[in-house]
Short mmCIF file of C-alpha atoms in Angstrom, two decimals:
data_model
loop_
_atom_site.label_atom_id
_atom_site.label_comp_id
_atom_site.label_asym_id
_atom_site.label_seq_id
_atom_site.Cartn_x
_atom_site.Cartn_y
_atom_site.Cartn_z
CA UNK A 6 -30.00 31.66 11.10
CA UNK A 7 -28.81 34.98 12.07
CA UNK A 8 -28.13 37.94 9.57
CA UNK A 9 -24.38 37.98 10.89
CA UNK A 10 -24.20 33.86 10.29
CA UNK A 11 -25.69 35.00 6.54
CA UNK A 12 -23.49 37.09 5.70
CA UNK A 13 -20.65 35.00 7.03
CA UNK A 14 -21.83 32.28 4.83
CA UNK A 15 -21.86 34.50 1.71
CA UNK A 16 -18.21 35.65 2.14
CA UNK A 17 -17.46 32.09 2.43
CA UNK A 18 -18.85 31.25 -0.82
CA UNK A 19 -17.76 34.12 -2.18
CA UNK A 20 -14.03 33.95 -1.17
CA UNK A 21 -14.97 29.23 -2.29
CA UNK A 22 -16.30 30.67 -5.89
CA UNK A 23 -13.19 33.55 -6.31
CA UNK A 24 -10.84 30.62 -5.69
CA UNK A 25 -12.51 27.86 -7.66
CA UNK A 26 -12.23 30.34 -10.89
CA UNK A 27 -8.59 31.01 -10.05
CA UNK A 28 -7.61 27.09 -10.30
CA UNK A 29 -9.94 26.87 -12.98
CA UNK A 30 -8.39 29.32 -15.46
CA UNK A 31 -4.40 28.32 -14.09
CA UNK A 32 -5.88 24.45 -15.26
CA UNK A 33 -7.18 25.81 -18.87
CA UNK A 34 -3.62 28.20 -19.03
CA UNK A 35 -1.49 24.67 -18.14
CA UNK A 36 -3.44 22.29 -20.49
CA UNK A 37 -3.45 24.74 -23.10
CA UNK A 38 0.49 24.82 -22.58
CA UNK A 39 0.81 21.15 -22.50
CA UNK A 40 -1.28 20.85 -25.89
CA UNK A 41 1.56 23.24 -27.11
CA UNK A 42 4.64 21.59 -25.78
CA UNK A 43 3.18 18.27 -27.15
CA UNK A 44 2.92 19.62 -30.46
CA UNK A 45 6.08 21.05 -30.63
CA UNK A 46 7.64 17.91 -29.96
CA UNK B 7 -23.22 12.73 9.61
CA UNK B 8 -21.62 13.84 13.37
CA UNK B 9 -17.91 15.00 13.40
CA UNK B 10 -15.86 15.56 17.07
CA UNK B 11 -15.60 19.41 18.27
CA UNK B 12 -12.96 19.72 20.74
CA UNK B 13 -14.56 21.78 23.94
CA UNK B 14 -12.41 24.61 23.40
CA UNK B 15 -13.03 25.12 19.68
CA UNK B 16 -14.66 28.10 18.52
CA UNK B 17 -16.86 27.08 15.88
CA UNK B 18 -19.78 30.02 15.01
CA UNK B 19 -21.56 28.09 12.34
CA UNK B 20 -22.27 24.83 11.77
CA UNK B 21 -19.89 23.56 9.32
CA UNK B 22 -22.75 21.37 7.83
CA UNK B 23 -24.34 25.26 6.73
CA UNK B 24 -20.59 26.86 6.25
CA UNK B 25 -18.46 25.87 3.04
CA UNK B 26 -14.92 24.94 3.61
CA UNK B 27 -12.62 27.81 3.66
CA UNK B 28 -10.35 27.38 0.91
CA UNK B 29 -7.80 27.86 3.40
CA UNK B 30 -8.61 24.74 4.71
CA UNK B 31 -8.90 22.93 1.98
CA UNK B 32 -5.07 24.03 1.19
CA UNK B 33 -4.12 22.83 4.67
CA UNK B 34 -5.61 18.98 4.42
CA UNK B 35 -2.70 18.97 1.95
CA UNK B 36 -0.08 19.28 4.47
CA UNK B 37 2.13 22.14 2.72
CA UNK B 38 5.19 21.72 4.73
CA UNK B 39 5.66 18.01 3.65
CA UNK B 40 4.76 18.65 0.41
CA UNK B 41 8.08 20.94 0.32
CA UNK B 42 10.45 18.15 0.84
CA UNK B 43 8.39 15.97 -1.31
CA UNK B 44 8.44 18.10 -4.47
CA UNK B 45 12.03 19.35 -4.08
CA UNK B 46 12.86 15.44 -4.12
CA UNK B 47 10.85 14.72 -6.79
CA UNK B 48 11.95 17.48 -9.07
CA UNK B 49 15.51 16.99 -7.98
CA UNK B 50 15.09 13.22 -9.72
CA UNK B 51 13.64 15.36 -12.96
CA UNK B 52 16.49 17.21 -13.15
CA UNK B 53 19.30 14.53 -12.58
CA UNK B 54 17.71 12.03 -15.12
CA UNK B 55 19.72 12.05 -18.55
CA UNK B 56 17.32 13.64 -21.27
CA UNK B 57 15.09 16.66 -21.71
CA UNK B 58 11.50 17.63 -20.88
CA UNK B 59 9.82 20.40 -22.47
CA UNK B 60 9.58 23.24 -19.35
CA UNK B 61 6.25 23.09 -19.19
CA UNK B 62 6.05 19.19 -19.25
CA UNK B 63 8.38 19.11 -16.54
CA UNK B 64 6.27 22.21 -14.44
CA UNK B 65 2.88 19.75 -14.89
CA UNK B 66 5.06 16.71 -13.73
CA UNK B 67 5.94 18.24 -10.50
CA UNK B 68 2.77 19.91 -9.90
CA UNK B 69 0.87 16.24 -10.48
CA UNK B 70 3.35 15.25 -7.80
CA UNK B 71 2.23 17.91 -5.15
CA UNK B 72 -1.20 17.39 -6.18
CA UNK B 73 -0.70 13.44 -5.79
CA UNK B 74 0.78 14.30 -2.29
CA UNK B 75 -1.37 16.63 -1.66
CA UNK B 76 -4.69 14.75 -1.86
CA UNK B 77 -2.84 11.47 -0.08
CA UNK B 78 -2.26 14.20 2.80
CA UNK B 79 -6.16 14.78 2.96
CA UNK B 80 -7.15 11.58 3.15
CA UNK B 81 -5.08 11.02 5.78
CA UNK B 82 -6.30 13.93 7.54
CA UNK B 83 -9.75 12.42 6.61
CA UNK B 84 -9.38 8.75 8.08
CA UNK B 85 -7.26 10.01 11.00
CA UNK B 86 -9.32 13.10 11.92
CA UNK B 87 -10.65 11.40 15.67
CA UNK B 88 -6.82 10.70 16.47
CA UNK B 89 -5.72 13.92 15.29
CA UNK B 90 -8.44 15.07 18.14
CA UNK B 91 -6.19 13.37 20.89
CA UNK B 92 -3.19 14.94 19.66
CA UNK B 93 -1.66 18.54 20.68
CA UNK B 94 0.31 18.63 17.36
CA UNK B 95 -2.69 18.22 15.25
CA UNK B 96 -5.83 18.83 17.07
CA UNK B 97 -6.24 22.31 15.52
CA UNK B 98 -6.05 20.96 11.78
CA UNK B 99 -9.88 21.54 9.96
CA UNK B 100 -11.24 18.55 10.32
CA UNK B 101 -10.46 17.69 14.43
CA UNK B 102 -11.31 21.89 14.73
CA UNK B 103 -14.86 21.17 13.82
CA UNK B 104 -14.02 23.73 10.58
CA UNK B 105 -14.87 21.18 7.90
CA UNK B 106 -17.29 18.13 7.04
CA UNK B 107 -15.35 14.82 6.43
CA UNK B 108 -17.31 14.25 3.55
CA UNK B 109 -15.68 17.58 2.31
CA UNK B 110 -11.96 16.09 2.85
CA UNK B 111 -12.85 12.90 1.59
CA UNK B 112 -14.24 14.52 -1.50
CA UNK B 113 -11.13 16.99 -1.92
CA UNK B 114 -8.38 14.01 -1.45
CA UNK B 115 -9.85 11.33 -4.04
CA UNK B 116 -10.33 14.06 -6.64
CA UNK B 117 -7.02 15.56 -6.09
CA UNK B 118 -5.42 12.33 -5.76
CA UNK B 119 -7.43 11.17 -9.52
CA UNK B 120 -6.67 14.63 -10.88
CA UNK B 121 -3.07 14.26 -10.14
CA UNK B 122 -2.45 11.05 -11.94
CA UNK B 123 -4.51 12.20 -14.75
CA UNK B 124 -2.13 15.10 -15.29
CA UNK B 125 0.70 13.65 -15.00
CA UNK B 126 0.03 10.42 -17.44
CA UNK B 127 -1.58 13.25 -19.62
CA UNK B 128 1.68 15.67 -19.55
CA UNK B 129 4.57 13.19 -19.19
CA UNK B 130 4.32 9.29 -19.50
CA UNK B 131 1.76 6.54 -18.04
CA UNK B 132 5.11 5.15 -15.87
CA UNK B 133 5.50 8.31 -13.90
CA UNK B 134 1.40 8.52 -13.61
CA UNK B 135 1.44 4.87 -12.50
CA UNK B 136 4.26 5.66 -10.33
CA UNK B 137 2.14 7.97 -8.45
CA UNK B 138 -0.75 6.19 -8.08
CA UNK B 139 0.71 3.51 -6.20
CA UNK B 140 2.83 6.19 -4.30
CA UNK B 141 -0.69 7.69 -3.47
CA UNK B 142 -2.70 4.34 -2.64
CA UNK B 143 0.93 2.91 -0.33
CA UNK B 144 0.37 6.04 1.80
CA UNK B 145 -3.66 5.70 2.34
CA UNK B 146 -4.21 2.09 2.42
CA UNK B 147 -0.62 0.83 3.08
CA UNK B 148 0.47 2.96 6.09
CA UNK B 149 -2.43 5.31 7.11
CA UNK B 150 -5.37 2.31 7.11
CA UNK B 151 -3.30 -0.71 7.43
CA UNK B 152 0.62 -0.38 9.19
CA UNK B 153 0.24 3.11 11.52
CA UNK B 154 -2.92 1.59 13.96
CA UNK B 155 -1.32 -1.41 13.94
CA UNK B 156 2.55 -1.52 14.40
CA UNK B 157 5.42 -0.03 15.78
CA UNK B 158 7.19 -0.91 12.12
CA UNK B 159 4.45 1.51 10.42
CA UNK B 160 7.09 4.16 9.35
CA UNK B 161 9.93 1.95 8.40
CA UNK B 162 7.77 0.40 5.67
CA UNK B 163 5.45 2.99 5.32
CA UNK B 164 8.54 4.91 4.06
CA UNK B 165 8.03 4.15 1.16
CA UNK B 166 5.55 6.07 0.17
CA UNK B 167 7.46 9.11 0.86
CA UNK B 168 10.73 7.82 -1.36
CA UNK B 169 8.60 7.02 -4.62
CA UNK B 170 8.67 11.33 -5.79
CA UNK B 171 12.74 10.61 -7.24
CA UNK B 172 11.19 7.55 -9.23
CA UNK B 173 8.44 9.78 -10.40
CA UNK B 174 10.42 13.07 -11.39
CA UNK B 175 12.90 10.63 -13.40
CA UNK B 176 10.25 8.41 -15.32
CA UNK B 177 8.58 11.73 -16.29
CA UNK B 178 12.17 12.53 -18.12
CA UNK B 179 13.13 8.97 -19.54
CA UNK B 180 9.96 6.97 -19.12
CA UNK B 181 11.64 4.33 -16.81
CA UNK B 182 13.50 3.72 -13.69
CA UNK B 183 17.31 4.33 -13.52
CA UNK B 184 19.49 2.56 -11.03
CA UNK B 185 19.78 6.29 -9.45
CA UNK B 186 16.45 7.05 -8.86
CA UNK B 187 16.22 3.49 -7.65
CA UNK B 188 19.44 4.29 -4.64
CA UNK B 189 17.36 7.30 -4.30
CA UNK B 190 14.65 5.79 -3.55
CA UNK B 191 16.21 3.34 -0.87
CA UNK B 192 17.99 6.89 0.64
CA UNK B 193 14.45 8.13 1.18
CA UNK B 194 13.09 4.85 2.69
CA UNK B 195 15.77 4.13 4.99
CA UNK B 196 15.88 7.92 6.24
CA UNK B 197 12.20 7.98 7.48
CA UNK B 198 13.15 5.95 10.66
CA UNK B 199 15.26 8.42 12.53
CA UNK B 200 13.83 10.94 11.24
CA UNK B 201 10.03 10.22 12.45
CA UNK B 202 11.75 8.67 15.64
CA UNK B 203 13.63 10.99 16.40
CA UNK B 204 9.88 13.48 16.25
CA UNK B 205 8.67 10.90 18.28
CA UNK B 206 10.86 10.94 20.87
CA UNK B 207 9.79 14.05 22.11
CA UNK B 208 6.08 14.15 20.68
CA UNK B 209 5.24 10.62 22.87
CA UNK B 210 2.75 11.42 24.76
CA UNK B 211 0.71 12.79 21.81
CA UNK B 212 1.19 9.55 20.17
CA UNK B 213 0.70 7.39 23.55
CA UNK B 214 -3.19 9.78 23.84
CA UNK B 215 -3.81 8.79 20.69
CA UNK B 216 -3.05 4.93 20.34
CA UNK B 217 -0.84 5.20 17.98
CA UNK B 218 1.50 2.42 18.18
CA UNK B 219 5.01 4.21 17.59
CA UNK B 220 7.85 2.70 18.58
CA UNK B 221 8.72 5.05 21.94
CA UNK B 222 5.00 4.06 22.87
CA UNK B 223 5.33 0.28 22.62
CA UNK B 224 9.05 -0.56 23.05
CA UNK B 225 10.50 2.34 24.89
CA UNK B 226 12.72 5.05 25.07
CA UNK B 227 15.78 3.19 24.77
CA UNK B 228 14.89 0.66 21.97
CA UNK B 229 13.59 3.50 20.03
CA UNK B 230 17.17 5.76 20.43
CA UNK B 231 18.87 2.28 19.35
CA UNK B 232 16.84 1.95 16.42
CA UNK B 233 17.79 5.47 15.43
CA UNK B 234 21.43 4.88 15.48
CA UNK B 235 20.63 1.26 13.48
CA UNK B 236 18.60 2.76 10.90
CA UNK B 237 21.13 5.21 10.36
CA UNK B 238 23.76 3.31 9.81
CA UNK B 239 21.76 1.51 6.89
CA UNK B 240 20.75 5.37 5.93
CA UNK B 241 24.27 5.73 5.52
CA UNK B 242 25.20 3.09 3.25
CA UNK B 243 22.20 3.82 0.77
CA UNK B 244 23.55 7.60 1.10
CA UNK B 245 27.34 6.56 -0.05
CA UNK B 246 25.32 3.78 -2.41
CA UNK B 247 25.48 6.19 -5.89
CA UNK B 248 29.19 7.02 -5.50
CA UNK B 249 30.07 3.82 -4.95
CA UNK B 250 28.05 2.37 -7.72
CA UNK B 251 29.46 5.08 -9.38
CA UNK B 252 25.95 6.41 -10.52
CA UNK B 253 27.47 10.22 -9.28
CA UNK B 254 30.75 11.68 -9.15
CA UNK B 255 32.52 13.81 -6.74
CA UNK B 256 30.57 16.51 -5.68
CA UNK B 257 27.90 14.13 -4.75
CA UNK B 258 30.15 11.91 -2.48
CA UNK B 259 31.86 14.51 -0.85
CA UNK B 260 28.59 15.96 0.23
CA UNK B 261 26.98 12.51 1.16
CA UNK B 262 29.78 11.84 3.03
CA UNK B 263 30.23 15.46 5.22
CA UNK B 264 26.24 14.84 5.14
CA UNK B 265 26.04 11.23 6.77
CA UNK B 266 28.93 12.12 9.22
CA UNK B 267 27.21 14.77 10.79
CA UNK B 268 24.17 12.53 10.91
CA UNK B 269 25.75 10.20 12.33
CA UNK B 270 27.42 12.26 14.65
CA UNK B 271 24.04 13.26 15.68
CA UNK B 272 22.32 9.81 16.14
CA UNK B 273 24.98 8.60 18.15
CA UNK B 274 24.94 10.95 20.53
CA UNK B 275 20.76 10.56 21.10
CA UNK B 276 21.57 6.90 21.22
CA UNK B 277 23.52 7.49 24.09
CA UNK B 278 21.37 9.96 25.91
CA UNK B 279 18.66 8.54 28.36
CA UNK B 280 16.29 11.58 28.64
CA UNK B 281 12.64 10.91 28.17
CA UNK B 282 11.23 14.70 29.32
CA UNK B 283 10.70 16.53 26.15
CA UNK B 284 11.38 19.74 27.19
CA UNK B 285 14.73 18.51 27.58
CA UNK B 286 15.23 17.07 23.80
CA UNK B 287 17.50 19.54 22.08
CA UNK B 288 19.84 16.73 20.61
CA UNK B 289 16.68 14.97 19.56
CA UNK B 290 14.71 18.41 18.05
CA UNK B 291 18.09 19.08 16.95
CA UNK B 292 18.72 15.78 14.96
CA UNK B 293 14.88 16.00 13.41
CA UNK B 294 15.07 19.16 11.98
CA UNK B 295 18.81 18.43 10.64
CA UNK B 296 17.38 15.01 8.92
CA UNK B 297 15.13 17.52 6.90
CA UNK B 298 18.13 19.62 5.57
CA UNK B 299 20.61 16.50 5.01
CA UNK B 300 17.66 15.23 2.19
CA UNK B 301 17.33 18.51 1.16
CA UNK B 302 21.60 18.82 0.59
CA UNK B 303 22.27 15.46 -0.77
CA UNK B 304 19.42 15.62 -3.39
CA UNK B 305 20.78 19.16 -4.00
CA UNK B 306 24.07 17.63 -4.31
CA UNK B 307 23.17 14.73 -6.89
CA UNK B 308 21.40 17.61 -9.24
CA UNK B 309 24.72 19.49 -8.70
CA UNK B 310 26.87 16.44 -9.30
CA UNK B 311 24.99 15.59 -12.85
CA UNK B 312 25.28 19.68 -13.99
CA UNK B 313 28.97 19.01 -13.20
CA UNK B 314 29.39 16.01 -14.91
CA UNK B 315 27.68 17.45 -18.00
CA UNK B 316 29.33 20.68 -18.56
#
């Protein structure tokens, strides 16, 4: 594998891993809202 | 595991060595459906009698576009070699050579299971079951079973398209309403001319591929015939919650104006015999006004229930 393909690969992860974290904390923020809305009911 | 690369694709790296782009991954979920599919489904939310807390009702119709989402890559996962033979679709990730098909397979099942889960979780175990069989009618139903097969694969296979009203009211009241239910039948007898009339002018992309759509097998002129049929039916299920008086006014004067124009619209490619697409205005014209007539009358039916209640 070339250097360039490396590197390629790595911003693809790192772009993959950014995102992941992104859905990951909006899923915690919405099922910790959901625990409150079914509490308040 | 070998997946087709068209011969004009650029593809630098082996997608077995590259991750997905997320990009991708966001565009196995077909976006642009999703749109009409939400709006429906939220638009039955919001004309169901009751309340839902805010963010009850925000997780209902994100399970929705998740639920749609990941039925949308598995489709793009079991149809990825036809997409291939197709113009319209040969550029999505999977026929592009930009993703593994274990990838989308992977993506759709846990979207699909994550969707249900969250909805069940946030609203009610109808609305979650709701969607699953909204989710397993469009994968095994139509995609696997109906669309190889016959030229009748959208007019049942519609159905998985109409269940989002069902959905968005169940999550409110925990069952299904005569509305939602008229709804539902809007939705189902609206996919005809509305994928025939797309047809119509995509035919040779459907003829490349096998797919057995109605311009492919019967014709031209059986398929403009069927449009005209099928919205005459469309019609009736439009005018059905006024007359069952499930809405008032504002809905049936907007169904009506609506279906006219439709109608207006299907007659005249009924009477057309045209079958070079780059002479298809009335029929482009007629698909992209089907999207905007679902888009009004469910507008109309939210607006006809805030009327009624103030």
């Amino acid at each position: 594998m070339t250097p360039e393909e490396q590197r390629a690969i790595r911003a693809r992860q790192r772009s993959r891993s950014i995102a992941t974290a992104v859905v990951l904390i909006a899923m915690v923020i919405l099922f910790f809202g959901i625990t409150l809305a079914k509490l308040s009911h | 595991m070998t997946i087709s690369v068209p011969a004009n694709a650029f593809t630098p790296i082996d997608p077995a060595l590259m991750p997905a782009d997320w990009r991708d991954l966001v565009a196995l979920t077909k976006p642009r459906v999703l749109t009409l599919v939400v709006f429906i489904g939220l638009c039955g939310m919001l004309a169901a009698p009751g309340h839902i807390h805010p963010i009850l009702g925000f997780a209902a119709i994100l399970g929705i576009a998740l639920g749609a989402g990941g039925a949308g890559a598995l489709n793009q996962w079991y149809e990825a070699d036809r997409d291939l033979l197709m113009k319209r679709t040969a550029n999505r990730p999977l026929p592009a050579g930009r993703m593994l098909r274990e990838t989308a397979l992977h993506f759709g099942v846990g979207l699909s299971v994550f969707s249900v889960l969250l909805t069940g979780l946030a609203t009610n175990w109808l609305a979650a079951g709701i969607l699953a069989v909204s989710i397993a009618f469009y994968v095994f139903v139509y995609t696997m079973w109906l669309k190889p097969r016959t030229p009748q694969n959208i007019v049942i296979g519609g159905a998985a398209g109409a269940f989002p009203p069902l959905i968005g009211w169940a999550a409110v009241t925990g069952d299904i309403g005569m509305l939602p239910l008229a709804l539902f039948f809007l939705v189902f007898f609206w996919t005809p001319p509305h994928f025939w009339a797309l047809s119509l002018f995509v035919r040779m992309d459907y003829a490349n591929a096998g797919i057995p759509m109605l311009p492919v097998v019967a014709g031209e002129v059986v398929t403009r015939r069927q449009i005209l049929f099928y919205t005459s039916i469309m019609g009736v299920a439009a005018m059905a919650p006024v007359l069952l008086g499930l809405t008032g006014l504002v809905y049936g004067i907007t169904a009506l104006v609506g279906t006219l124009v439709f109608a207006a619209m299907a007659l005249q490619v009924s009477l057309r015999r045209e079958d070079d697409p780059a002479n298809m205005k009335p029929e482009r014209r007629l698909f992209k006004y089907s999207m905007l007539y679902l888009f009004i009358l469910f507008g109309a039916v939210v607006a006809d229930r805030w009327v009624l209640a103030a």
